[in-house]
PDB file of C-alpha atoms in Angstrom:
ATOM      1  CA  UNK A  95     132.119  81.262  91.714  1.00  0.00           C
ATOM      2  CA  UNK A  96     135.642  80.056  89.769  1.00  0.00           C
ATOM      3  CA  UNK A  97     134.449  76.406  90.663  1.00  0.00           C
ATOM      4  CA  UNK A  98     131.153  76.710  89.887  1.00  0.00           C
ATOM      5  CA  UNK A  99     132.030  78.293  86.098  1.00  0.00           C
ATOM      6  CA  UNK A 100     134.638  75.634  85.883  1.00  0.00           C
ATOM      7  CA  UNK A 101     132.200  72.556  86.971  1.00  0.00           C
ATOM      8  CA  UNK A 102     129.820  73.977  84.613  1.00  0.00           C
ATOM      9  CA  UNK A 103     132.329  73.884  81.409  1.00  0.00           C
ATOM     10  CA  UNK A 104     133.043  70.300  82.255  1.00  0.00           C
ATOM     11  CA  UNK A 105     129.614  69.476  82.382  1.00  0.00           C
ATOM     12  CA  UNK A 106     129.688  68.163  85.897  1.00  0.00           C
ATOM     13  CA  UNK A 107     126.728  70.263  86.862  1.00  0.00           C
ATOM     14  CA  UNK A 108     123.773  71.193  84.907  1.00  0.00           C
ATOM     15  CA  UNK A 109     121.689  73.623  87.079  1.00  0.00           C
ATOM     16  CA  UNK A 110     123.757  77.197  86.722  1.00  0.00           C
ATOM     17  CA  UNK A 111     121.882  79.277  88.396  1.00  0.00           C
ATOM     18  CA  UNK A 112     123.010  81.731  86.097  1.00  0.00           C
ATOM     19  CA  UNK A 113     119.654  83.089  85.034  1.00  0.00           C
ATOM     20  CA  UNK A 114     118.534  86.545  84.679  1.00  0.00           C
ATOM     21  CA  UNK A 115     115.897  85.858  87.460  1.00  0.00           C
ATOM     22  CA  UNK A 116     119.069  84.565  89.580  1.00  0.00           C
ATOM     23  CA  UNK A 117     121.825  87.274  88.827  1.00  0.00           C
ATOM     24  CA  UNK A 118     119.050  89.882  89.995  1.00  0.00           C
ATOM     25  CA  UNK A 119     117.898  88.046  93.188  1.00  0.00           C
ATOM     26  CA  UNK A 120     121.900  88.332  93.602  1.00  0.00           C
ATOM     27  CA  UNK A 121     122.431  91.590  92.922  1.00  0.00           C
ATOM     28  CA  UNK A 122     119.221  92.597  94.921  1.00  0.00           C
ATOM     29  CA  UNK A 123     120.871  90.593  97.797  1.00  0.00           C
ATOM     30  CA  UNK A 124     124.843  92.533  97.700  1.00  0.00           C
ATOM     31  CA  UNK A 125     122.891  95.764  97.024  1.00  0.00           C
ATOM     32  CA  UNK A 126     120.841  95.475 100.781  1.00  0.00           C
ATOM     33  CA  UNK A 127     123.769  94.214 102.512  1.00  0.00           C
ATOM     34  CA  UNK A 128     125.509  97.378 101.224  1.00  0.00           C
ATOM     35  CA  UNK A 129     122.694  99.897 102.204  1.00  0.00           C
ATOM     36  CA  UNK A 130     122.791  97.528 106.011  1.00  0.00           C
ATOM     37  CA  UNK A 131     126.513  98.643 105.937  1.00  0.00           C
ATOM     38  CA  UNK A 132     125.273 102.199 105.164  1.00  0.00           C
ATOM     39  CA  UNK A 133     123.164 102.516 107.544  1.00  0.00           C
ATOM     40  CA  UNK A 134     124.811 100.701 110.446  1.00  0.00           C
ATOM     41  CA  UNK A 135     127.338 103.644 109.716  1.00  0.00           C
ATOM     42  CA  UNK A 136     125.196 106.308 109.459  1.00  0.00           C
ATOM     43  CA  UNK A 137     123.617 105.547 112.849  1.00  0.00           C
ATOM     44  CA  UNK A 138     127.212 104.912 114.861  1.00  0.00           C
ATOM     45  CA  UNK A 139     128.195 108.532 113.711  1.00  0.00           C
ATOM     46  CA  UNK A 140     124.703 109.551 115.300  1.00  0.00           C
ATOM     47  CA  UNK A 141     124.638 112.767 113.207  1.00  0.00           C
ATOM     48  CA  UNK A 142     124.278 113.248 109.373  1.00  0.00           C
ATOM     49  CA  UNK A 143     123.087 115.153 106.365  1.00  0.00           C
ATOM     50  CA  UNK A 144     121.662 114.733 103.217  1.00  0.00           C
ATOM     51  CA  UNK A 145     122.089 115.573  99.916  1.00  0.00           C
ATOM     52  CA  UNK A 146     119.032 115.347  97.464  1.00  0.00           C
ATOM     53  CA  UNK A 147     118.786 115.993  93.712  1.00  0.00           C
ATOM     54  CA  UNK A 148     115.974 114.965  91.464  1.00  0.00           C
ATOM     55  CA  UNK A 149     116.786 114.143  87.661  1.00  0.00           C
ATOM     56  CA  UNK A 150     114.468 111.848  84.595  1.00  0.00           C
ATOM     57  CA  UNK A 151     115.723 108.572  84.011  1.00  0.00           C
ATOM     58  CA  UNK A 152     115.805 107.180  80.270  1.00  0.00           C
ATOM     59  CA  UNK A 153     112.826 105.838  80.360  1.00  0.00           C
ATOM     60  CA  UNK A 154     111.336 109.858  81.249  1.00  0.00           C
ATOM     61  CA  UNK A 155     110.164 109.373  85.075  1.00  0.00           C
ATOM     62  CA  UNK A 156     111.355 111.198  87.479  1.00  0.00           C
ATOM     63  CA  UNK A 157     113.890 110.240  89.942  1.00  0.00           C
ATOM     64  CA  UNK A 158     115.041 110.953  93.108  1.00  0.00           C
ATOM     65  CA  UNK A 159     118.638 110.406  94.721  1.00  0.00           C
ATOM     66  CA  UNK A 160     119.787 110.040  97.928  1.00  0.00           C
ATOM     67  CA  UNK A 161     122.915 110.439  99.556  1.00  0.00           C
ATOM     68  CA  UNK A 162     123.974 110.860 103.478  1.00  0.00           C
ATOM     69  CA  UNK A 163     126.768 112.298 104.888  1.00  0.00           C
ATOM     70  CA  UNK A 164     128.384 111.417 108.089  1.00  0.00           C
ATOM     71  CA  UNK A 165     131.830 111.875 110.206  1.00  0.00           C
ATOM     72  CA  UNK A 166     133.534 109.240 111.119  1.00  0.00           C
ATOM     73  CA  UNK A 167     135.638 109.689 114.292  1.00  0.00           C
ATOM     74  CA  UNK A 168     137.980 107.350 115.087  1.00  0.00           C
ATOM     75  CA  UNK A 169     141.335 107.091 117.934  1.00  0.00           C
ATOM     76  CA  UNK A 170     143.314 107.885 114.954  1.00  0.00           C
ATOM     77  CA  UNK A 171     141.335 110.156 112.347  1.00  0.00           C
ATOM     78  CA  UNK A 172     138.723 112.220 111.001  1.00  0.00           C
ATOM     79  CA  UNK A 173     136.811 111.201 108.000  1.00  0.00           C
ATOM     80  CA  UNK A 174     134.018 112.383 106.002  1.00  0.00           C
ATOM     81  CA  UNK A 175     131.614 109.926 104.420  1.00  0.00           C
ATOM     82  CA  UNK A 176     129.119 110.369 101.917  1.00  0.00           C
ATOM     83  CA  UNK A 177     126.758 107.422 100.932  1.00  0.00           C
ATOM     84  CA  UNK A 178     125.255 107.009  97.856  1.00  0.00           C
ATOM     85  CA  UNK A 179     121.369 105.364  99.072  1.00  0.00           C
ATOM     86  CA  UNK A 180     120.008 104.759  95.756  1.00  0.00           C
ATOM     87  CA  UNK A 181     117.204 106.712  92.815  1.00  0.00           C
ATOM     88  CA  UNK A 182     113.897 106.859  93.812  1.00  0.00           C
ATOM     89  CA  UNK A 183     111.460 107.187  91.496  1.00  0.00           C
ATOM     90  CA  UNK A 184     108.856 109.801  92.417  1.00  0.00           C
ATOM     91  CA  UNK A 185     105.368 110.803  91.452  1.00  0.00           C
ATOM     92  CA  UNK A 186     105.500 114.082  93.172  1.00  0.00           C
ATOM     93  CA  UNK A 187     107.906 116.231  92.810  1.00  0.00           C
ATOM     94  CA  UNK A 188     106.607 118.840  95.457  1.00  0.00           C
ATOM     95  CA  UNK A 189     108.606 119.887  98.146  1.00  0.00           C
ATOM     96  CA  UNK A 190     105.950 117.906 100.541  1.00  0.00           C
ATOM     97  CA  UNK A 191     106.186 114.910  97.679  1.00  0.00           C
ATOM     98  CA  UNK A 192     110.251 114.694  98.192  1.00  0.00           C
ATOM     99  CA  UNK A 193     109.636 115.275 102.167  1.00  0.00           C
ATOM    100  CA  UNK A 194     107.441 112.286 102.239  1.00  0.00           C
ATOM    101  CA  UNK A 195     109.894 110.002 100.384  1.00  0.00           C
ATOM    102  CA  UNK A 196     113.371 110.990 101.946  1.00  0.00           C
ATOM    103  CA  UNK A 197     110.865 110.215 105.345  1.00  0.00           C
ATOM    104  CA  UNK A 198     110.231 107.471 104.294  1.00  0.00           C
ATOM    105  CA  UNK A 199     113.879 106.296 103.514  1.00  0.00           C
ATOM    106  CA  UNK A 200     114.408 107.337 107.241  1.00  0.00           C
ATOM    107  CA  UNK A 201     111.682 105.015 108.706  1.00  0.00           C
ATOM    108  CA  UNK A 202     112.743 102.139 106.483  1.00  0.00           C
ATOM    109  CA  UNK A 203     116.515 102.439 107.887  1.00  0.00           C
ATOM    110  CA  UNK A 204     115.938 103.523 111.170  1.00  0.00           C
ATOM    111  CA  UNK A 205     117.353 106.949 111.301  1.00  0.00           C
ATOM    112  CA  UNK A 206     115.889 109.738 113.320  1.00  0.00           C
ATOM    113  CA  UNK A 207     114.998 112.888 111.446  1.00  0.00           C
ATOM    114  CA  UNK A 208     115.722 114.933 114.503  1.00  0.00           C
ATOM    115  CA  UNK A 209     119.368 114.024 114.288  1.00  0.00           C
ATOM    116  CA  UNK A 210     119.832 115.981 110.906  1.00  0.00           C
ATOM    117  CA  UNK A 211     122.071 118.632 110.979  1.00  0.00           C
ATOM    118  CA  UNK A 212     121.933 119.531 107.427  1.00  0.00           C
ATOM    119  CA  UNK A 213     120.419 119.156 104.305  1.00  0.00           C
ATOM    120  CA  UNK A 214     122.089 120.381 100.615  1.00  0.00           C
ATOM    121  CA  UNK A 215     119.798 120.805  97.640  1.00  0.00           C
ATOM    122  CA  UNK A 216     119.807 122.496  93.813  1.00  0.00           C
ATOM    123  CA  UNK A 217     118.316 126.083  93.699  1.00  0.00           C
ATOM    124  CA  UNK A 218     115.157 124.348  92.574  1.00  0.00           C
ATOM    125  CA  UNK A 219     111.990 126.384  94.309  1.00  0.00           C
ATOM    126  CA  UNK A 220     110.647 122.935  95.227  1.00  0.00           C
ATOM    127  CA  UNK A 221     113.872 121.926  96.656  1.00  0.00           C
ATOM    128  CA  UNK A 222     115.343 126.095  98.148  1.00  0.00           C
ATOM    129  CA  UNK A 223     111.628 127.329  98.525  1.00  0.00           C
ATOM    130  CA  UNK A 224     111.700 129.216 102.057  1.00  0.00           C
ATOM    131  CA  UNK A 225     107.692 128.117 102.786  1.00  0.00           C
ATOM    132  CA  UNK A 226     107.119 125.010 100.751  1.00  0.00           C
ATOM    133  CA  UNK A 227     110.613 123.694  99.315  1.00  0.00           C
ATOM    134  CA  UNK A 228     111.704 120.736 100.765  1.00  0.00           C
ATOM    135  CA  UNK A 229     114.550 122.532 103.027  1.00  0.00           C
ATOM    136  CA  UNK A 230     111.564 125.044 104.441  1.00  0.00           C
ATOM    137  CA  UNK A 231     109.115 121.796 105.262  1.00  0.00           C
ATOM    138  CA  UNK A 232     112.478 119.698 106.842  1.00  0.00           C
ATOM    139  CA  UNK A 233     113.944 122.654 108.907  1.00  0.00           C
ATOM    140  CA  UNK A 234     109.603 122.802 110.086  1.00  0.00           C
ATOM    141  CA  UNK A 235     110.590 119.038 111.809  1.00  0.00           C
ATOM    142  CA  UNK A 236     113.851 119.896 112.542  1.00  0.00           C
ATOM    143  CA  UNK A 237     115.489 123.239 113.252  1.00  0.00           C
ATOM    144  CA  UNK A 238     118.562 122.226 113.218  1.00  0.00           C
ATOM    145  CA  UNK A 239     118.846 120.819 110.126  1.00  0.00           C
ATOM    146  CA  UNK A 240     120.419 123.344 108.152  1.00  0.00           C
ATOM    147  CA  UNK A 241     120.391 124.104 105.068  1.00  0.00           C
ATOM    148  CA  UNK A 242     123.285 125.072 102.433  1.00  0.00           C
ATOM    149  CA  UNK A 243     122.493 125.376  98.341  1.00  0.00           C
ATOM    150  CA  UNK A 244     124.821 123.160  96.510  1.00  0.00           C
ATOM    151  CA  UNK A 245     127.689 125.316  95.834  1.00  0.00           C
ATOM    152  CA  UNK A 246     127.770 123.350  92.148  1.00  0.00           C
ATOM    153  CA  UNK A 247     124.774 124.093  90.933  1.00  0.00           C
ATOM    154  CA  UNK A 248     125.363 128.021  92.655  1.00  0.00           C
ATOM    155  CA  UNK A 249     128.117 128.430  90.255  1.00  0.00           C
ATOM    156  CA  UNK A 250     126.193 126.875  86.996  1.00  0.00           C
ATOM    157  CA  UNK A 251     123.703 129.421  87.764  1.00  0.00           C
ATOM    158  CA  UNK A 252     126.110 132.445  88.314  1.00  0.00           C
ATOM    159  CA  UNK A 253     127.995 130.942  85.292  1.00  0.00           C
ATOM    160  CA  UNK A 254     125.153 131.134  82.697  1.00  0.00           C
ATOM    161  CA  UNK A 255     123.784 134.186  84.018  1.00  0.00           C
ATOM    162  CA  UNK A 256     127.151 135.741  83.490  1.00  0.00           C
ATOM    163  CA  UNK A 257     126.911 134.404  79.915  1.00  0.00           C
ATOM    164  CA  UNK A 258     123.960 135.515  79.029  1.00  0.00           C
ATOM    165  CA  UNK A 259     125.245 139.304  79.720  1.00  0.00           C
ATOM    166  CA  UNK A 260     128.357 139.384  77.601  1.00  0.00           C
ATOM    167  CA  UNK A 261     127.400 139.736  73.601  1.00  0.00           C
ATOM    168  CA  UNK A 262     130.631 137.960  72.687  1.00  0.00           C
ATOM    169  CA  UNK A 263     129.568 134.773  74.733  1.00  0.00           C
ATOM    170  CA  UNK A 264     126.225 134.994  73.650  1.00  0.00           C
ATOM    171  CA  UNK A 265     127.315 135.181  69.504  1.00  0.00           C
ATOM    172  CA  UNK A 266     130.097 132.700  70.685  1.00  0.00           C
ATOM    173  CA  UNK A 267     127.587 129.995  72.028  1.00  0.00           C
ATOM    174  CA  UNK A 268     125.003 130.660  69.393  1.00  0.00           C
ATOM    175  CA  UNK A 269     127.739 129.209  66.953  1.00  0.00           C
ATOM    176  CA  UNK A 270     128.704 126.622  68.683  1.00  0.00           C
ATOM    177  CA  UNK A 271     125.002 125.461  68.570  1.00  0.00           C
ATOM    178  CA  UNK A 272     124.514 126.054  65.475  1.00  0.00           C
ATOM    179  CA  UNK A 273     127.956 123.930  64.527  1.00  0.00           C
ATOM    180  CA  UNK A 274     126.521 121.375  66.683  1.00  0.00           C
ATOM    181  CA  UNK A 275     123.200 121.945  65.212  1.00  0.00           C
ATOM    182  CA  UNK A 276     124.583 121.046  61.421  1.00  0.00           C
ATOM    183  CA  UNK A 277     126.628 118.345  61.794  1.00  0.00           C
ATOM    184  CA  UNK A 278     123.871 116.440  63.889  1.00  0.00           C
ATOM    185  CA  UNK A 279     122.181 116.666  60.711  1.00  0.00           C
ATOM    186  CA  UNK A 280     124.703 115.588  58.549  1.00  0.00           C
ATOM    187  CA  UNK A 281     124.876 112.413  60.608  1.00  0.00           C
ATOM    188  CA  UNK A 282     121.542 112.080  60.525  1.00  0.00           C
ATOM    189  CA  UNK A 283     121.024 112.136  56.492  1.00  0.00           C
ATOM    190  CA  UNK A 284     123.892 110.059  56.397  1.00  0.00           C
ATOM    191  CA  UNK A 285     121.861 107.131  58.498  1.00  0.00           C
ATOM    192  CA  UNK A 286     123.581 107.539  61.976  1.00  0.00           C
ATOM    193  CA  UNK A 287     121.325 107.991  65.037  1.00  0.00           C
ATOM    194  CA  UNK A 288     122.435 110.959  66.534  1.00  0.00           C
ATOM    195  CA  UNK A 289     119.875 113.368  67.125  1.00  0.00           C
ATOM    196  CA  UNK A 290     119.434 117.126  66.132  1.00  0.00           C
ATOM    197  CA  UNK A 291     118.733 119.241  68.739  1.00  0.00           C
TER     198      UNK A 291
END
């Protein structure tokens, strides 16, 4: 790529192939060799789990990402991999909506559903619902996939909850917001772009 930047500087080749249309054909290209090197992983270990989270993009659609989790076991070690497979975008955010697209992902890479053995959401009801969340529906395919609430999320939860019972944290936050709150609009009067909440 050095000689190629360097021939074009010197003007000994005119066609760059440096085009917008060219840099993402490129970029498509490195980012399905990575998801072959995924994959070819993921099936060697045999056995994996997933980790699912749904969030809105900028642009306000809703998104779905993907990771797997494997064990490596070599002569020597032990490891634990997690792959990142990419955001999804989604037009149903069901349980059986999410279900269909993480399927999906498994068809298109060749992994068998049945060798799940465990699946990690957010304590979303469409994701932790016991009859139509998208642990309930997988563990319905596969029994042995099993499921465990993200311990992250757990703790936000606990973490407001426990907030939202003590007056001095409630008064405490309140303030902050408020702070927050008035200097957004300062900035804004004074012509920045930040936005009040």
């Amino acid at each position: 790529m050095l000689e190629h930047l360097k021939r074009i500087k010197n003007k000994e080749c005119f066609d760059t192939y440096l085009g917008k249309d060219v840099q993402n054909e490129i970029i498509g290209l490195i980012s399905r060799r990575i998801l072959k090197t995924i994959v070819s992983s993921v099936q060697s270990s045999k056995y994996f789990s997933v980790i699912m989270d749904c969030t809105p993009d900028v642009s306000h659609k809703e998104q779905l990402s993907i990771l797997l989790r494997c064990v490596k076991i070599n002569q020597e070690e032990v490891q634990i991999k997690e792959f990142f497979c990419g955001f999804f975008h989604i037009t149903d955010s069901t349980g059986s909506g999410l279900v269909e697209t993480f399927l999906n992902l498994l068809a298109e890479y060749n992994l068998d559903l049945m060798n799940c053995r465990g699946q990690s959401y957010d304590n979303g009801a469409n994701m932790r619902g016991q009859y139509k969340g998208v642990q309930a529906l997988i563990k319905e395919k596969n029994p042995r996939a099993l499921y465990v609430p993200c311990a992250n999320h757990t703790f936000n939860l606990m973490v407001c909850d426990a907030a939202k019972s003590v007056s001095i944290a409630i008064n405490f936050f309140g303030t902050v917001q408020r702070i927050f709150y008035i200097f957004c609009c300062i900035n804004r009067s004074m012509g920045h772009t930040a936005k009040c909440l």
